[in-house]
mmCIF file of C-alpha atoms and ligand atoms in Angstrom:
data_model
loop_
_atom_site.group_PDB
_atom_site.id
_atom_site.type_symbol
_atom_site.label_atom_id
_atom_site.label_comp_id
_atom_site.label_asym_id
_atom_site.label_seq_id
_atom_site.Cartn_x
_atom_site.Cartn_y
_atom_site.Cartn_z
ATOM 1 C CA MET A 1 -13.684 -86.608 46.441
ATOM 2 C CA SER A 2 -14.554 -88.414 43.229
ATOM 3 C CA ARG A 3 -11.914 -88.262 40.528
ATOM 4 C CA THR A 4 -12.547 -86.337 37.320
ATOM 5 C CA LYS A 5 -10.686 -86.129 34.015
ATOM 6 C CA VAL A 6 -7.564 -83.969 34.251
ATOM 7 C CA THR A 7 -7.688 -80.745 32.228
ATOM 8 C CA ILE A 8 -5.200 -78.051 31.170
ATOM 9 C CA ALA A 9 -6.907 -75.631 33.583
ATOM 10 C CA GLY A 10 -6.498 -78.214 36.347
ATOM 11 C CA LEU A 11 -2.772 -78.559 35.614
ATOM 12 C CA LYS A 12 -2.309 -74.778 35.678
ATOM 13 C CA ALA A 13 -4.283 -74.577 38.940
ATOM 14 C CA LYS A 14 -1.848 -77.101 40.448
ATOM 15 C CA LYS A 15 1.121 -74.918 39.493
ATOM 16 C CA ASP A 16 -0.568 -71.846 40.933
ATOM 17 C CA ALA A 17 -1.415 -73.702 44.163
ATOM 18 C CA GLY A 18 2.113 -75.112 44.485
ATOM 19 C CA GLN A 19 0.855 -78.700 44.102
ATOM 20 C CA LYS A 20 3.183 -81.050 42.225
ATOM 21 C CA ILE A 21 2.075 -82.508 38.876
ATOM 22 C CA THR A 22 2.828 -86.165 38.108
ATOM 23 C CA MET A 23 3.608 -87.664 34.705
ATOM 24 C CA LEU A 24 4.671 -91.161 33.616
ATOM 25 C CA THR A 25 5.105 -92.733 30.209
ATOM 26 C CA ALA A 26 2.942 -95.580 28.903
ATOM 27 C CA TYR A 27 2.874 -97.451 25.620
ATOM 28 C CA ASP A 28 0.186 -100.110 26.051
ATOM 29 C CA PHE A 29 -3.320 -100.674 27.405
ATOM 30 C CA TYR A 30 -2.598 -102.522 30.633
ATOM 31 C CA THR A 31 0.282 -100.348 31.843
ATOM 32 C CA ALA A 32 -1.770 -97.238 31.084
ATOM 33 C CA ALA A 33 -4.646 -98.640 33.152
ATOM 34 C CA MET A 34 -2.344 -99.311 36.130
ATOM 35 C CA ILE A 35 -0.766 -95.856 35.877
ATOM 36 C CA ASP A 36 -4.192 -94.226 35.624
ATOM 37 C CA GLN A 37 -5.353 -96.155 38.687
ATOM 38 C CA ALA A 38 -2.233 -95.018 40.580
ATOM 39 C CA GLY A 39 -3.598 -91.470 40.286
ATOM 40 C CA VAL A 40 -1.124 -89.896 37.870
ATOM 41 C CA ASP A 41 -2.139 -86.529 36.353
ATOM 42 C CA THR A 42 -0.703 -86.977 32.877
ATOM 43 C CA ILE A 43 0.414 -89.913 30.746
ATOM 44 C CA LEU A 44 3.017 -89.338 28.046
ATOM 45 C CA ILE A 45 3.109 -91.782 25.169
ATOM 46 C CA GLY A 46 6.769 -90.895 24.681
ATOM 47 C CA ASP A 47 8.817 -91.650 21.622
ATOM 48 C CA SER A 48 11.016 -93.416 24.194
ATOM 49 C CA LEU A 49 8.714 -96.176 22.892
ATOM 50 C CA GLY A 50 11.417 -96.714 20.269
ATOM 51 C CA MET A 51 14.057 -97.621 22.834
ATOM 52 C CA VAL A 52 12.172 -99.284 25.690
ATOM 53 C CA VAL A 53 9.556 -101.212 23.679
ATOM 54 C CA LEU A 54 10.568 -101.456 20.019
ATOM 55 C CA GLY A 55 14.283 -102.149 20.514
ATOM 56 C CA TYR A 56 15.709 -99.238 18.490
ATOM 57 C CA THR A 57 18.966 -97.712 19.703
ATOM 58 C CA SER A 58 17.502 -94.180 19.708
ATOM 59 C CA THR A 59 14.159 -92.394 19.327
ATOM 60 C CA VAL A 60 15.044 -91.165 15.826
ATOM 61 C CA PRO A 61 13.565 -94.082 13.772
ATOM 62 C CA VAL A 62 10.135 -93.970 15.485
ATOM 63 C CA THR A 63 7.343 -93.362 12.952
ATOM 64 C CA MET A 64 3.941 -91.687 13.121
ATOM 65 C CA ASP A 65 2.239 -95.058 12.546
ATOM 66 C CA GLU A 66 4.105 -96.637 15.480
ATOM 67 C CA MET A 67 3.240 -93.720 17.748
ATOM 68 C CA LEU A 68 -0.456 -93.715 16.767
ATOM 69 C CA HIS A 69 -0.752 -97.489 17.248
ATOM 70 C CA HIS A 70 0.544 -97.234 20.844
ATOM 71 C CA CYS A 71 -1.371 -94.020 21.632
ATOM 72 C CA LYS A 72 -4.638 -95.808 20.740
ATOM 73 C CA ALA A 73 -3.842 -98.639 23.163
ATOM 74 C CA VAL A 74 -3.023 -96.179 25.963
ATOM 75 C CA ARG A 75 -6.228 -94.248 25.241
ATOM 76 C CA ARG A 76 -8.242 -97.460 25.729
ATOM 77 C CA GLY A 77 -6.593 -98.029 29.116
ATOM 78 C CA THR A 78 -6.965 -94.486 30.450
ATOM 79 C CA GLU A 79 -9.955 -92.896 32.143
ATOM 80 C CA PHE A 80 -8.726 -89.828 34.036
ATOM 81 C CA ALA A 81 -5.160 -88.883 33.100
ATOM 82 C CA PHE A 82 -4.456 -86.193 30.489
ATOM 83 C CA LEU A 83 -2.884 -87.893 27.447
ATOM 84 C CA ILE A 84 0.128 -86.458 25.646
ATOM 85 C CA GLY A 85 1.228 -87.982 22.335
ATOM 86 C CA ASP A 86 4.899 -87.431 21.523
ATOM 87 C CA MET A 87 5.449 -86.252 17.943
ATOM 88 C CA PRO A 88 8.252 -88.341 16.386
ATOM 89 C CA PHE A 89 11.332 -86.881 14.716
ATOM 90 C CA MET A 90 10.567 -85.270 11.322
ATOM 91 C CA SER A 91 6.792 -85.323 11.857
ATOM 92 C CA TYR A 92 6.809 -81.596 12.750
ATOM 93 C CA ASN A 93 10.194 -80.320 11.545
ATOM 94 C CA VAL A 94 9.659 -79.972 7.784
ATOM 95 C CA SER A 95 6.815 -77.453 7.651
ATOM 96 C CA ARG A 96 4.136 -75.945 9.888
ATOM 97 C CA GLU A 97 1.409 -77.432 7.688
ATOM 98 C CA GLU A 98 2.842 -80.918 8.166
ATOM 99 C CA ALA A 99 3.190 -80.314 11.903
ATOM 100 C CA ILE A 100 -0.489 -79.351 12.149
ATOM 101 C CA ARG A 101 -1.576 -82.326 10.018
ATOM 102 C CA ASN A 102 0.432 -84.826 12.072
ATOM 103 C CA ALA A 103 -0.560 -83.245 15.410
ATOM 104 C CA GLY A 104 -4.165 -83.540 14.276
ATOM 105 C CA ARG A 105 -3.756 -87.288 13.753
ATOM 106 C CA PHE A 106 -2.746 -87.718 17.422
ATOM 107 C CA ILE A 107 -6.017 -86.045 18.439
ATOM 108 C CA LYS A 108 -8.439 -87.344 15.776
ATOM 109 C CA GLU A 109 -7.166 -90.885 15.201
ATOM 110 C CA ALA A 110 -5.459 -91.791 18.486
ATOM 111 C CA GLY A 111 -7.649 -89.913 20.975
ATOM 112 C CA CYS A 112 -4.787 -87.996 22.637
ATOM 113 C CA ASP A 113 -5.606 -84.798 24.506
ATOM 114 C CA SER A 114 -2.477 -82.992 23.326
ATOM 115 C CA VAL A 115 0.890 -83.432 21.653
ATOM 116 C CA LYS A 116 4.494 -82.856 22.722
ATOM 117 C CA LEU A 117 7.311 -81.693 20.498
ATOM 118 C CA GLU A 118 10.992 -81.016 21.110
ATOM 119 C CA GLY A 119 12.820 -77.730 20.581
ATOM 120 C CA GLY A 120 13.370 -74.218 21.928
ATOM 121 C CA THR A 121 12.970 -70.748 20.471
ATOM 122 C CA GLU A 122 13.363 -72.086 16.918
ATOM 123 C CA MET A 123 10.233 -74.244 17.361
ATOM 124 C CA ALA A 124 8.074 -71.456 18.860
ATOM 125 C CA PRO A 125 6.440 -70.552 15.493
ATOM 126 C CA THR A 126 5.543 -74.246 14.960
ATOM 127 C CA VAL A 127 4.111 -74.475 18.486
ATOM 128 C CA LYS A 128 2.020 -71.367 17.785
ATOM 129 C CA ALA A 129 0.765 -72.775 14.464
ATOM 130 C CA VAL A 130 -0.318 -76.065 16.071
ATOM 131 C CA VAL A 131 -1.936 -74.282 19.034
ATOM 132 C CA ASP A 132 -3.721 -71.870 16.646
ATOM 133 C CA ALA A 133 -5.102 -74.947 14.860
ATOM 134 C CA GLY A 134 -6.746 -75.903 18.160
ATOM 135 C CA ILE A 135 -4.288 -78.527 19.394
ATOM 136 C CA PRO A 136 -2.684 -78.130 22.840
ATOM 137 C CA VAL A 137 1.110 -78.431 22.769
ATOM 138 C CA CYS A 138 3.503 -79.461 25.525
ATOM 139 C CA ALA A 139 6.995 -78.169 24.685
ATOM 140 C CA HIS A 140 10.286 -79.967 25.527
ATOM 141 C CA ILE A 141 13.645 -78.232 26.044
ATOM 142 C CA GLY A 142 17.083 -79.076 27.425
ATOM 143 C CA LEU A 143 18.337 -82.466 26.316
ATOM 144 C CA THR A 144 16.155 -83.189 23.295
ATOM 145 C CA PRO A 145 16.882 -86.828 22.404
ATOM 146 C CA GLN A 146 15.659 -86.567 18.785
ATOM 147 C CA THR A 147 18.470 -84.090 18.057
ATOM 148 C CA ALA A 148 21.043 -85.479 20.484
ATOM 149 C CA THR A 149 23.588 -85.802 17.647
ATOM 150 C CA LYS A 150 23.373 -82.030 17.070
ATOM 151 C CA LEU A 151 23.923 -81.562 20.828
ATOM 152 C CA SER A 152 27.006 -83.845 20.585
ATOM 153 C CA GLY A 153 25.419 -86.577 22.686
ATOM 154 C CA PHE A 154 23.185 -87.157 25.678
ATOM 155 C CA LYS A 155 24.570 -84.325 27.824
ATOM 156 C CA VAL A 156 23.246 -82.023 30.515
ATOM 157 C CA GLN A 157 22.240 -78.739 28.827
ATOM 158 C CA GLY A 158 22.557 -75.149 30.104
ATOM 159 C CA LYS A 159 25.685 -75.709 32.173
ATOM 160 C CA ASP A 160 27.305 -72.408 31.177
ATOM 161 C CA ALA A 161 25.808 -68.929 31.409
ATOM 162 C CA GLU A 162 25.153 -68.638 27.661
ATOM 163 C CA GLY A 163 23.504 -72.069 27.447
ATOM 164 C CA ALA A 164 21.380 -71.293 30.511
ATOM 165 C CA ARG A 165 20.373 -67.903 29.071
ATOM 166 C CA GLN A 166 19.239 -69.630 25.842
ATOM 167 C CA LEU A 167 17.175 -72.167 27.800
ATOM 168 C CA ILE A 168 15.434 -69.420 29.787
ATOM 169 C CA GLN A 169 14.710 -67.517 26.545
ATOM 170 C CA SER A 170 13.390 -70.683 24.902
ATOM 171 C CA ALA A 171 11.039 -71.296 27.827
ATOM 172 C CA ARG A 172 9.734 -67.712 27.618
ATOM 173 C CA ASP A 173 9.252 -67.966 23.825
ATOM 174 C CA LEU A 174 7.405 -71.292 24.057
ATOM 175 C CA ASP A 175 5.171 -69.900 26.817
ATOM 176 C CA ALA A 176 4.418 -66.858 24.634
ATOM 177 C CA ALA A 177 3.743 -69.166 21.642
ATOM 178 C CA GLY A 178 0.928 -70.798 23.600
ATOM 179 C CA ALA A 179 2.399 -74.077 24.883
ATOM 180 C CA TYR A 180 0.323 -75.245 27.887
ATOM 181 C CA MET A 181 3.195 -77.097 29.598
ATOM 182 C CA LEU A 182 6.979 -77.460 29.330
ATOM 183 C CA VAL A 183 9.108 -80.570 29.812
ATOM 184 C CA MET A 184 12.710 -79.786 30.829
ATOM 185 C CA GLU A 185 15.185 -82.639 30.435
ATOM 186 C CA CYS A 186 18.688 -82.793 31.954
ATOM 187 C CA ILE A 187 19.309 -79.203 32.968
ATOM 188 C CA PRO A 188 20.861 -77.925 36.189
ATOM 189 C CA ASP A 189 18.436 -77.715 39.131
ATOM 190 C CA ALA A 190 18.998 -73.975 39.594
ATOM 191 C CA ILE A 191 18.191 -73.201 35.933
ATOM 192 C CA ALA A 192 15.042 -75.346 36.060
ATOM 193 C CA ALA A 193 13.962 -73.452 39.189
ATOM 194 C CA GLU A 194 14.636 -70.122 37.457
ATOM 195 C CA ILE A 195 12.572 -71.177 34.399
ATOM 196 C CA THR A 196 9.747 -72.437 36.605
ATOM 197 C CA ARG A 197 9.548 -68.962 38.179
ATOM 198 C CA ALA A 198 9.888 -67.214 34.806
ATOM 199 C CA VAL A 199 7.009 -68.874 32.925
ATOM 200 C CA SER A 200 3.265 -68.934 33.540
ATOM 201 C CA ILE A 201 2.849 -72.553 32.388
ATOM 202 C CA PRO A 202 3.621 -75.686 34.447
ATOM 203 C CA THR A 203 7.148 -77.093 34.070
ATOM 204 C CA ILE A 204 7.790 -80.842 34.260
ATOM 205 C CA GLY A 205 11.310 -81.977 35.041
ATOM 206 C CA ILE A 206 13.263 -85.089 34.140
ATOM 207 C CA GLY A 207 16.765 -84.685 35.497
ATOM 208 C CA ALA A 208 15.922 -81.055 36.296
ATOM 209 C CA GLY A 209 15.746 -81.089 40.095
ATOM 210 C CA PRO A 210 12.974 -80.739 42.658
ATOM 211 C CA ASP A 211 11.812 -77.179 41.954
ATOM 212 C CA CYS A 212 9.893 -77.922 38.742
ATOM 213 C CA ASP A 213 6.089 -77.868 38.946
ATOM 214 C CA GLY A 214 6.052 -81.621 38.314
ATOM 215 C CA GLN A 215 8.127 -84.669 37.442
ATOM 216 C CA VAL A 216 8.167 -87.257 34.666
ATOM 217 C CA LEU A 217 10.021 -90.548 34.374
ATOM 218 C CA VAL A 218 9.958 -93.362 31.834
ATOM 219 C CA THR A 219 7.815 -96.055 33.469
ATOM 220 C CA ASN A 220 10.094 -98.874 32.284
ATOM 221 C CA ASP A 221 12.929 -97.190 34.239
ATOM 222 C CA VAL A 222 10.759 -96.739 37.359
ATOM 223 C CA LEU A 223 9.844 -100.432 37.286
ATOM 224 C CA GLY A 224 13.320 -101.744 36.477
ATOM 225 C CA LEU A 225 12.217 -103.177 33.136
ATOM 226 C CA PHE A 226 14.782 -101.473 30.906
ATOM 227 C CA GLU A 227 18.170 -103.011 31.598
ATOM 228 C CA LYS A 228 20.451 -101.481 28.946
ATOM 229 C CA PHE A 229 21.320 -98.427 31.092
ATOM 230 C CA VAL A 230 19.846 -96.464 34.018
ATOM 231 C CA PRO A 231 20.257 -92.672 33.719
ATOM 232 C CA LYS A 232 21.473 -90.801 36.841
ATOM 233 C CA PHE A 233 18.122 -89.003 37.241
ATOM 234 C CA VAL A 234 16.112 -92.240 37.451
ATOM 235 C CA LYS A 235 14.803 -93.666 40.714
ATOM 236 C CA GLN A 236 13.988 -97.345 40.329
ATOM 237 C CA TYR A 237 11.009 -98.038 42.622
ATOM 238 C CA VAL A 238 11.118 -101.777 41.931
ATOM 239 C CA ASN A 239 13.480 -104.000 39.958
ATOM 240 C CA LEU A 240 11.084 -106.194 38.005
ATOM 241 C CA ALA A 241 13.313 -107.539 35.210
ATOM 242 C CA PRO A 242 15.137 -110.137 37.399
ATOM 243 C CA GLN A 243 11.815 -111.232 38.937
ATOM 244 C CA ILE A 244 10.196 -111.614 35.511
ATOM 245 C CA LYS A 245 13.191 -113.543 34.155
ATOM 246 C CA ALA A 246 13.144 -115.885 37.180
ATOM 247 C CA ALA A 247 9.401 -116.539 36.749
ATOM 248 C CA LEU A 248 9.794 -117.256 33.021
ATOM 249 C CA ALA A 249 12.773 -119.568 33.620
ATOM 250 C CA GLU A 250 10.716 -121.454 36.228
ATOM 251 C CA TYR A 251 7.907 -121.907 33.676
ATOM 252 C CA VAL A 252 10.369 -123.286 31.116
ATOM 253 C CA ARG A 253 11.811 -125.708 33.721
ATOM 254 C CA GLU A 254 8.396 -126.892 34.894
ATOM 255 C CA VAL A 255 7.152 -127.591 31.350
ATOM 256 C CA GLN A 256 10.388 -129.434 30.529
ATOM 257 C CA ASP A 257 10.111 -131.476 33.759
ATOM 258 C CA GLY A 258 6.396 -132.227 33.318
ATOM 259 C CA VAL A 259 5.489 -130.303 36.501
ATOM 260 C CA PHE A 260 3.231 -127.864 34.640
ATOM 261 C CA PRO A 261 0.376 -128.199 33.906
ATOM 262 C CA GLY A 262 -0.779 -129.905 37.103
ATOM 263 C CA PRO A 263 -4.196 -131.555 37.615
ATOM 264 C CA GLU A 264 -5.572 -128.225 38.898
ATOM 265 C CA HIS A 265 -4.913 -126.585 35.507
ATOM 266 C CA GLY A 266 -6.800 -129.171 33.428
ATOM 267 C CA PHE A 267 -10.441 -129.776 32.478
ATOM 268 C CA ALA A 268 -12.238 -133.026 33.402
ATOM 269 C CA ILE A 269 -14.665 -135.100 31.384
ATOM 270 C CA LYS A 270 -17.175 -137.436 33.122
ATOM 271 C CA ALA A 271 -16.077 -141.117 33.158
ATOM 272 C CA GLU A 272 -19.291 -142.256 31.402
ATOM 273 C CA GLU A 273 -18.666 -139.821 28.546
ATOM 274 C CA LEU A 274 -15.167 -141.187 28.172
ATOM 275 C CA ASP A 275 -16.593 -144.732 28.152
ATOM 276 C CA LYS A 276 -19.078 -143.732 25.435
ATOM 277 C CA LEU A 277 -16.227 -142.311 23.389
ATOM 278 C CA LYS A 278 -14.202 -145.497 23.759
ATOM 279 C CA GLY A 279 -17.175 -147.872 23.443
HETATM 280 O O1 LIG B 301 9.916 -89.880 25.069
HETATM 281 C C1 LIG B 301 9.850 -89.691 26.295
HETATM 282 O O2 LIG B 301 9.569 -90.597 27.089
HETATM 283 C C2 LIG B 301 10.118 -88.342 26.768
HETATM 284 C C3 LIG B 301 10.299 -88.165 28.245
HETATM 285 C C4 LIG B 301 11.604 -88.685 28.657
HETATM 286 C C5 LIG B 301 10.072 -86.767 28.663
HETATM 287 O O3 LIG B 301 10.209 -87.430 26.009
#
């Protein structure tokens, strides 16, 4: 069957049919193209950009301009996957008007198909406002890295009955507000399964167990490119960083030793032309 562009209806149909939805992050043209070719359903231009590409120590400093710049590159590399632009901290928190304006920039300027924003019940009115403005919103609950300080660190959420009850209520409220999908980060498997049954929209887990409608991971973690730390929920499918470092060190050695470039990497000029030049 020939592949077509992924749609919101297609994602919902997958949930209803019990087919798993796939999501990976991308931040640049060539990685997006490889991910798209791998057959992923959705690509998230996550604000994890700040940590895995820009070298910040958290996602908090990431700006709208940085996000839009990378979203545009991913757009150029993507043919089929549904693109989700992650709204950075304070781009949607001050007022609903500002949230709509900034969400609109992801669609109009960067070519994203939708936006994602973090928060539970308290963000439901903002989600509704952005959706009412015609922009699809993916919600994000559980561990919300932009407000990790408020959560007292990068901790699993919903581990007691009250916390779990609040997560389930948040999921219901965001569904009712019109979100088309829900990311759930670092929550107990059983609570993620309960939420997945409780809402009509697809749920995407990251550290939320196997019973979500789909899964997302940060691509740099999957490929072993981010070496600072590896969260418990990550599966590294390949460990590229040591291979890349070895290749780069070999290049440095070969240039220093005069091994590279070899004759096969150069361009020849005919002997008579060289004679003319000299003569
Ligand atoms: O920024 C990001 O990459 C994310 C995912 C971890 C869900 O929000």
